[in-house]
């Protein structure tokens, strides 16, 4: 198995990194959001995290990039504590935020260029190449000079993804990358995630409700419900889940004779 | 949390922010563009209102001194009174108050909105410390702009006082004698004293507003709350600091 290979946009060699989540619990005041969650993501793996909204998926991702501190347990990225600032110096991580988190005062071009400029990755001409390339991949070439406020929801999502791509990360975190996209663009994103893995050995953690995407590219899948990890297994195992709660989550039956909102009333 | 511990926590986090921002000083040469932008923004937004207000404050000072002189005798001291009060006290305080209202509120609003919309989180994951690109250039810019604004406030205030002193019937002293008493009894030390105060006020206002903006939690409603809090905290800081700096400098 290759442990190092070239990254998407330059010839530098980057080693793949793994993530370990050990007994992670998180509370906000009295609200317990994560309860004793443990799993590993292997270097170069595509791990899909599913679960109903409000189950703590976004909070879990924020722990991996060190934006939230665990109430108990710990998160390791490449063996380093994710809550330490040094980890961000050592490991190049990129996160596609659920709401995009684009810099509203910067144009799309400058949104992508900021990282490259601040870290002096290349000169202005080199930055231009990288940025335009990343924009092209997501069919955003015409939006380079637009500002985030002028974009549709799906375009913002794509800008967020291309902004993460130009960072040439070793570890990519996607928070619902396809939720606002049309099916073709959704397939493009799935292809990008798979290509980054195959050719460049990028580790990806994808939060998604998209069953097709999960079965097409996911290697292992975790399902969070009520802050607990209810399922952890391969994508193949997900096709025939044993737990009825998980089966219902993955393929809910639309029952017009006995609708769910009426079951709540009794 | 009671108000006392909240105040202590606020001071603590502000000092921490300062330390973090200063640790990025070596990056400043590369950030010259941002520094110039901030200088321009601070000067551009505050200069007109500083000029207008200091003109009227100087005029009012001269007028009030004129009333006092009517019953007390020597009118020559009017120039000295306006000169000293503007340079040592009202110039720096007024510039700082206007800075808090125009620049501080804008800083708090901008940073609070970046926090609420997760732009700050995005910077952190990109390993670009917000203190480096958002706080440090503003701190250095205010250090450069405060003396400029304060000197302009002093000059315009003195000039306003001189005009009132000449054209008010019961005062009627010539600008030449107005400025002569100023020259005779004031020195550059008085102006410098005010400039040092202004530097302290401006620096603290920007630092406090950055800190409150960056510590915003919640949604869009909290952006407004942060702006209010930033301006109120700035004003309190200016007045409290005024006492201590005046004492330290005397
Ligand atoms: N900063 C926060 N403060 C308080 N509660 C939070 C915070 N962030 C998330 N939560 C709560 O944690 C729960 C999980 O949120 P989240 O991880 O965003 O869910 P999702 O699985 O849909 O991404 C929700 O109930 C949310 O209200
Ligand atoms: Mg979420």
XYZ file of C-alpha atoms and ligand atoms in Angstrom:
544
model
C 0.000 0.000 0.000
C 1.327 3.416 -0.885
C 1.766 5.689 2.086
C 2.860 8.689 0.074
C 2.142 10.060 -3.335
C 1.797 13.303 -5.228
C -0.979 15.741 -4.497
C -3.477 17.070 -7.025
C -1.886 20.312 -8.066
C 1.839 20.063 -7.491
C 4.549 17.470 -7.520
C 5.245 17.478 -3.784
C 4.938 14.204 -1.908
C 2.510 14.153 0.988
C 1.999 11.252 3.366
C -1.554 10.114 4.040
C -2.889 10.693 7.549
C -5.345 8.770 9.715
C -7.807 9.964 12.349
C -8.555 8.297 15.678
C -11.566 9.231 17.740
C -11.378 7.773 21.228
C -14.309 7.935 23.628
C -15.332 11.399 22.436
C -18.101 13.094 24.421
C -19.257 16.672 24.029
C -21.831 18.698 25.953
C -22.981 22.271 25.465
C -24.241 23.205 28.910
C -26.813 20.533 29.725
C -27.132 19.381 26.133
C -25.222 16.158 25.507
C -24.399 16.194 21.816
C -21.853 13.366 21.525
C -21.694 10.378 23.865
C -18.627 8.167 23.958
C -18.035 8.019 20.209
C -15.030 5.956 19.062
C -13.842 5.030 15.588
C -10.773 5.175 13.384
C -10.358 6.494 9.892
C -7.457 4.826 8.123
C -4.939 6.834 6.048
C -6.296 7.275 2.534
C -9.756 6.019 3.398
C -13.121 7.509 2.464
C -15.248 7.432 5.584
C -18.887 8.472 5.372
C -20.699 9.739 8.435
C -24.479 9.641 8.326
C -27.222 10.444 10.781
C -30.392 12.489 11.220
C -29.995 16.260 11.472
C -29.102 17.415 14.939
C -27.327 14.153 15.752
C -23.960 15.876 16.152
C -22.233 15.243 12.834
C -21.060 18.822 12.312
C -19.918 19.032 15.919
C -17.885 15.841 15.435
C -16.156 17.278 12.340
C -15.313 20.463 14.237
C -13.491 18.370 16.825
C -11.292 16.893 14.114
C -10.094 20.323 12.950
C -9.773 21.537 16.533
C -12.594 24.084 16.456
C -14.330 22.403 19.414
C -12.652 20.902 22.459
C -13.846 17.499 23.747
C -15.690 17.351 27.073
C -14.197 13.874 27.451
C -12.088 11.592 25.305
C -9.748 12.742 22.564
C -9.281 13.065 18.841
C -5.970 12.272 17.170
C -5.004 13.321 13.668
C -1.918 11.548 12.400
C -1.243 10.614 16.027
C -1.333 14.287 17.164
C -3.931 15.814 19.455
C -6.437 17.606 17.228
C -7.100 20.319 19.810
C -3.489 21.534 19.694
C -2.521 24.353 17.342
C 0.664 22.543 16.346
C -1.405 19.839 14.674
C -2.682 22.367 12.153
C 0.925 23.302 11.390
C 1.920 19.676 10.852
C -1.087 18.299 9.015
C -2.771 20.093 6.143
C -6.510 19.787 6.754
C -9.330 21.373 4.840
C -12.968 21.546 5.762
C -15.969 22.239 3.575
C -18.383 23.868 6.013
C -22.054 23.014 5.843
C -22.966 26.656 5.167
C -19.871 27.310 3.051
C -18.255 29.840 5.412
C -17.011 31.862 2.438
C -15.274 35.160 3.144
C -18.059 37.587 2.297
C -15.779 40.580 1.806
C -13.598 38.779 -0.755
C -14.345 37.788 -4.340
C -14.534 34.100 -5.219
C -11.025 34.320 -6.664
C -9.619 35.902 -3.511
C -11.473 33.370 -1.360
C -9.450 30.646 -3.037
C -6.216 32.630 -3.219
C -6.148 33.657 0.438
C -4.669 30.412 1.732
C -2.048 30.265 -1.010
C -1.033 33.887 -0.459
C -0.890 33.714 3.323
C 1.205 30.570 3.266
C 3.271 31.789 0.304
C 2.648 28.570 -1.596
C 3.466 30.145 -4.959
C 3.939 33.499 -6.657
C 0.913 35.385 -8.025
C 1.138 33.643 -11.416
C 1.373 30.227 -9.797
C -1.537 31.065 -7.521
C -3.581 32.159 -10.532
C -3.014 28.785 -12.211
C -3.992 26.819 -9.134
C -7.076 28.914 -8.422
C -8.371 28.864 -12.000
C -7.786 25.116 -12.177
C -9.766 24.500 -8.986
C -12.571 26.747 -10.218
C -12.688 24.950 -13.577
C -13.030 21.555 -11.933
C -16.286 22.729 -10.378
C -17.456 24.733 -13.441
C -17.028 28.030 -11.670
C -14.736 29.813 -14.156
C -17.308 32.526 -14.772
C -17.830 33.243 -11.106
C -14.219 34.162 -10.257
C -14.864 37.884 -9.901
C -18.252 37.542 -8.207
C -18.780 38.035 -4.490
C -20.344 35.348 -2.274
C -23.525 37.399 -1.870
C -24.080 37.154 -5.643
C -24.013 33.338 -5.716
C -26.746 30.731 -5.423
C -26.659 28.177 -2.617
C -25.267 25.450 -4.848
C -22.572 27.757 -6.220
C -21.475 28.733 -2.726
C -21.140 25.067 -1.897
C -18.988 24.520 -4.963
C -16.809 27.531 -4.137
C -16.361 26.102 -0.644
C -15.264 22.787 -2.148
C -12.849 24.386 -4.594
C -11.461 26.560 -1.802
C -10.683 23.360 0.094
C -9.191 21.742 -3.033
C -6.604 24.503 -3.640
C -5.221 23.843 -0.179
C -4.015 20.438 -1.421
C -4.963 18.902 1.909
C -3.911 15.554 3.333
C -7.206 15.295 5.160
C -10.475 16.575 3.698
C -13.626 16.994 5.731
C -16.874 17.549 3.867
C -19.990 18.655 5.732
C -22.925 17.705 3.506
C -21.116 18.594 0.259
C -23.934 17.545 -2.063
C -26.963 18.719 -0.095
C -27.695 21.744 -2.283
C -26.483 20.428 -5.607
C -28.245 18.998 -8.635
C -27.692 15.260 -9.304
C -24.989 15.779 -11.945
C -22.996 18.134 -9.742
C -23.500 15.669 -6.878
C -21.964 12.939 -9.010
C -19.063 15.258 -9.902
C -18.338 15.814 -6.217
C -18.399 12.057 -5.589
C -15.950 11.592 -8.462
C -13.658 14.280 -7.080
C -13.608 12.657 -3.647
C -12.853 9.246 -5.162
C -10.157 10.663 -7.460
C -8.396 12.448 -4.600
C -8.252 9.106 -2.830
C -7.186 6.969 -5.798
C -4.582 9.250 -7.281
C -3.394 11.330 -4.377
C -4.187 9.257 -1.309
C -6.168 11.991 0.431
C -8.086 10.842 3.505
C -11.715 11.983 3.350
C -14.435 12.141 5.939
C -17.776 12.909 4.337
C -20.897 13.849 6.243
C -23.767 13.068 3.930
C -27.368 11.977 3.675
C -26.780 10.943 0.104
C -27.263 7.163 -0.087
C -26.055 6.922 -3.674
C -22.852 8.775 -2.869
C -22.267 6.652 0.210
C -22.707 3.347 -1.616
C -20.694 4.513 -4.636
C -17.554 5.836 -2.937
C -17.812 5.169 0.800
C -15.489 2.483 2.109
C -16.651 2.507 5.674
C -19.694 4.161 7.122
C -20.646 5.359 10.595
C -24.159 6.309 11.589
C -24.682 8.753 14.461
C -28.040 8.870 16.193
C -28.734 10.840 19.332
C -25.014 11.420 19.794
C -24.115 7.726 19.744
C -22.455 5.746 17.000
C -25.156 3.170 16.208
C -23.514 1.630 13.177
C -19.912 1.215 12.080
C -19.115 -1.010 9.139
C -18.395 -1.230 5.454
C -20.623 0.317 2.827
C -21.524 -3.225 1.695
C -22.840 -4.090 5.147
C -25.057 -1.038 4.938
C -27.079 -2.540 2.100
C -28.749 -4.975 4.466
C -28.765 -3.398 7.923
C -29.940 -5.547 10.853
C -31.014 -2.744 13.194
C -34.586 -1.660 12.248
C -33.853 1.949 13.302
C -31.014 2.116 10.793
C -33.028 0.407 8.081
C -35.773 2.969 8.581
C -33.248 5.854 8.532
C -31.686 4.665 5.271
C -34.878 3.867 3.389
C -37.842 5.407 5.141
C -41.192 4.173 3.800
C -43.641 6.886 2.935
C -46.815 5.576 4.532
C -49.809 7.737 3.718
C -52.206 5.629 5.812
C -50.174 5.991 8.988
C -48.059 9.160 8.635
C -45.219 9.757 11.092
C -46.403 13.162 12.241
C -49.677 11.571 13.335
C -47.894 8.778 15.191
C -46.302 11.502 17.322
C -49.683 12.771 18.484
C -50.756 9.536 20.162
C -21.602 34.919 36.235
C -21.649 38.177 38.152
C -20.547 41.481 36.594
C -17.254 41.434 38.460
C -16.052 38.071 37.140
C -17.379 39.001 33.706
C -15.287 42.163 33.738
C -12.213 40.227 34.816
C -12.819 37.660 32.105
C -13.181 40.434 29.529
C -9.905 42.035 30.584
C -8.190 38.650 30.565
C -9.331 37.716 27.079
C -8.405 41.194 25.788
C -4.862 40.865 27.136
C -4.609 37.382 25.643
C -5.711 38.728 22.268
C -3.036 41.431 22.480
C -0.325 38.886 23.244
C -1.427 36.680 20.342
C -1.602 39.627 17.956
C 1.848 40.890 18.948
C 3.336 37.431 18.426
C 2.627 37.943 14.722
C 4.598 41.209 14.503
C 7.237 39.662 12.213
C 4.497 39.149 9.584
C 3.808 42.898 9.363
C 6.109 43.757 6.463
C 4.104 41.318 4.324
C 0.846 42.845 5.507
C 1.719 46.412 4.554
C -1.273 46.587 2.216
C -3.726 45.690 4.957
C -2.091 48.225 7.275
C -2.470 51.016 4.713
C -6.116 50.056 4.098
C -6.846 50.291 7.806
C -5.048 53.648 8.156
C -7.122 54.997 5.318
C -10.345 53.621 6.798
C -9.654 55.067 10.249
C -8.647 58.470 8.887
C -11.358 58.655 6.275
C -14.225 57.781 8.596
C -13.197 59.940 11.556
C -11.436 63.000 10.112
C -14.476 65.055 8.987
C -16.382 64.595 12.214
C -13.248 65.189 14.312
C -12.715 68.492 12.504
C -16.298 69.676 12.926
C -16.596 68.707 16.577
C -13.251 70.073 17.687
C -14.045 73.414 16.035
C -17.185 73.733 18.104
C -15.585 72.459 21.299
C -12.828 75.065 20.953
C -15.476 77.756 20.339
C -17.539 76.773 23.351
C -14.458 76.682 25.570
C -13.574 80.224 24.523
C -17.137 81.387 25.096
C -17.355 79.883 28.588
C -13.950 81.280 29.495
C -15.231 84.652 28.253
C -18.164 84.547 30.674
C -15.785 83.689 33.506
C -13.439 86.519 32.511
C -16.265 89.046 32.647
C -16.509 88.736 36.395
C -12.916 87.764 37.115
C -10.925 90.248 35.071
C -8.021 89.259 32.826
C -9.218 88.046 29.441
C -5.761 87.029 28.216
C -6.013 83.665 29.927
C -8.700 82.557 27.448
C -6.118 81.473 24.887
C -4.226 79.509 27.477
C -7.377 77.835 28.770
C -8.556 76.732 25.339
C -5.036 75.660 24.380
C -4.396 73.556 27.444
C -7.843 71.991 27.666
C -7.859 70.986 24.018
C -4.316 69.623 24.001
C -4.276 67.829 27.316
C -7.830 66.620 27.686
C -10.623 67.276 25.248
C -8.663 66.683 22.025
C -7.584 63.125 22.855
C -10.823 62.184 24.626
C -13.018 63.519 21.845
C -11.015 61.789 19.118
C -11.144 58.524 21.076
C -14.906 58.789 21.606
C -15.472 59.429 17.914
C -13.134 56.559 17.067
C -15.187 54.245 19.268
C -18.421 55.339 17.607
C -17.270 55.242 14.011
C -14.379 52.790 13.786
C -14.847 50.623 16.878
C -18.460 49.855 16.057
C -17.545 48.962 12.478
C -14.737 46.665 13.627
C -17.001 44.914 16.125
C -19.734 44.468 13.521
C -17.363 43.114 10.881
C -15.582 40.648 13.148
C -18.817 39.561 14.855
C -20.387 38.808 11.510
C -17.283 36.878 10.413
C -17.523 34.883 13.632
C -21.236 34.176 13.363
C -20.995 33.122 9.712
C -18.047 30.809 10.511
C -15.521 32.813 8.487
C -13.267 32.904 11.555
C -13.568 29.102 11.850
C -12.593 28.814 8.201
C -9.493 30.972 8.798
C -8.501 28.841 11.769
C -8.789 25.595 9.798
C -6.665 27.179 7.079
C -4.049 27.824 9.743
C -4.324 31.578 9.199
C -4.595 33.073 12.691
C -7.332 35.757 12.745
C -5.176 37.765 15.157
C -2.560 38.085 12.449
C -4.636 39.350 9.555
C -7.608 40.946 11.325
C -6.303 42.380 14.595
C -2.635 43.299 14.204
C -2.970 45.582 11.129
C -5.779 47.496 12.850
C -3.764 47.952 16.048
C -0.774 49.343 14.204
C -2.950 51.528 11.999
C -4.643 53.152 14.981
C -1.246 53.844 16.565
C -0.239 55.746 13.452
C -3.538 57.574 12.965
C -4.333 58.681 16.528
C -1.560 61.319 16.773
C -2.506 62.664 13.345
C -6.188 62.969 14.264
C -5.407 64.444 17.673
C -3.081 67.117 16.307
C -5.733 68.098 13.783
C -8.335 68.229 16.583
C -6.036 70.439 18.690
C -5.315 72.866 15.863
C -8.921 73.160 14.726
C -10.073 73.591 18.336
C -7.558 76.355 19.011
C -8.563 78.058 15.804
C -12.274 77.823 16.669
C -11.538 79.383 20.064
C -9.574 82.184 18.435
C -12.434 83.066 16.091
C -14.967 83.166 18.904
C -12.589 85.212 21.073
C -12.198 87.801 18.319
C -15.810 88.136 17.192
C -17.678 87.883 20.502
C -18.470 91.395 21.712
C -17.740 90.977 25.381
C -14.450 89.126 24.776
C -12.960 90.775 21.672
C -9.315 89.768 21.940
C -7.150 89.675 18.846
C -5.871 86.274 17.682
C -2.336 87.599 18.059
C -2.707 88.053 21.808
C -4.801 84.853 22.085
C -2.011 82.819 20.600
C 0.676 84.806 22.409
C -0.515 83.638 25.821
C -0.651 80.081 24.484
C 2.921 80.339 23.276
C 4.070 81.878 26.497
C 2.559 79.451 28.992
C 2.300 76.200 27.007
C 5.033 74.045 25.587
C 5.233 71.001 23.373
C 5.121 68.823 26.495
C 1.421 69.664 26.889
C 0.657 68.551 23.354
C 2.811 65.451 23.756
C 0.953 64.599 26.940
C -2.300 64.593 24.970
C -0.796 62.538 22.156
C 0.313 59.841 24.585
C -3.207 59.739 26.007
C -4.675 59.502 22.533
C -2.389 56.586 21.674
C -3.503 54.719 24.794
C -7.191 55.381 24.156
C -7.098 54.479 20.469
C -5.137 51.293 21.040
C -7.480 50.129 23.782
C -10.620 50.997 21.787
C -9.488 48.955 18.779
C -8.300 46.061 20.921
C -11.529 45.951 22.945
C -13.716 46.123 19.844
C -11.717 43.360 18.109
C -12.001 41.171 21.183
C -15.738 41.652 21.600
C -16.327 41.041 17.897
C -14.256 37.850 17.848
C -15.966 36.520 20.983
C -19.467 36.835 19.569
C -21.492 33.662 19.958
C -24.841 32.807 18.442
C -26.660 34.224 15.438
C -27.243 37.524 13.615
C -29.019 39.036 16.615
C -25.817 38.793 18.620
C -23.953 40.895 16.042
C -26.008 43.921 17.074
C -25.531 43.123 20.741
C -21.770 42.910 20.224
C -21.637 46.310 18.539
C -23.499 47.937 21.420
C -21.292 46.188 23.931
C -18.136 47.183 22.058
C -19.049 50.892 21.987
C -20.162 51.007 25.618
C -17.068 49.133 26.801
C -14.868 51.440 24.733
C -16.399 54.565 26.257
C -16.017 53.232 29.789
C -12.433 52.210 29.070
C -11.604 55.667 27.698
C -12.895 57.482 30.770
C -11.365 55.092 33.291
C -8.073 55.065 31.428
C -8.161 58.874 31.204
C -7.958 59.177 34.951
C -5.069 56.759 35.308
C -3.056 58.016 32.356
C -3.518 61.635 33.466
C -2.290 60.665 36.907
C 0.645 58.724 35.558
C 1.712 61.573 33.281
C 1.446 64.365 35.870
N -22.000 25.904 19.604
C -23.089 25.225 20.030
N -23.690 25.560 21.180
C -24.769 24.887 21.632
N -25.321 23.847 20.993
C -24.777 23.464 19.829
C -23.632 24.128 19.281
N -23.304 23.523 18.122
C -24.214 22.536 17.948
N -25.090 22.493 18.965
C -26.184 21.510 19.132
O -25.638 20.240 18.922
C -26.564 19.403 18.244
C -25.900 18.786 17.043
O -25.628 19.776 16.093
P -24.944 19.448 14.700
O -23.664 18.751 14.928
O -24.870 20.724 13.951
O -25.989 18.484 14.011
P -25.902 17.796 12.580
O -25.755 16.343 12.845
O -27.189 18.089 11.898
O -24.739 18.383 11.861
C -27.771 20.259 17.914
O -28.767 19.973 18.866
C -27.272 21.672 18.087
O -28.308 22.488 18.545
Mg -24.606 19.551 10.281
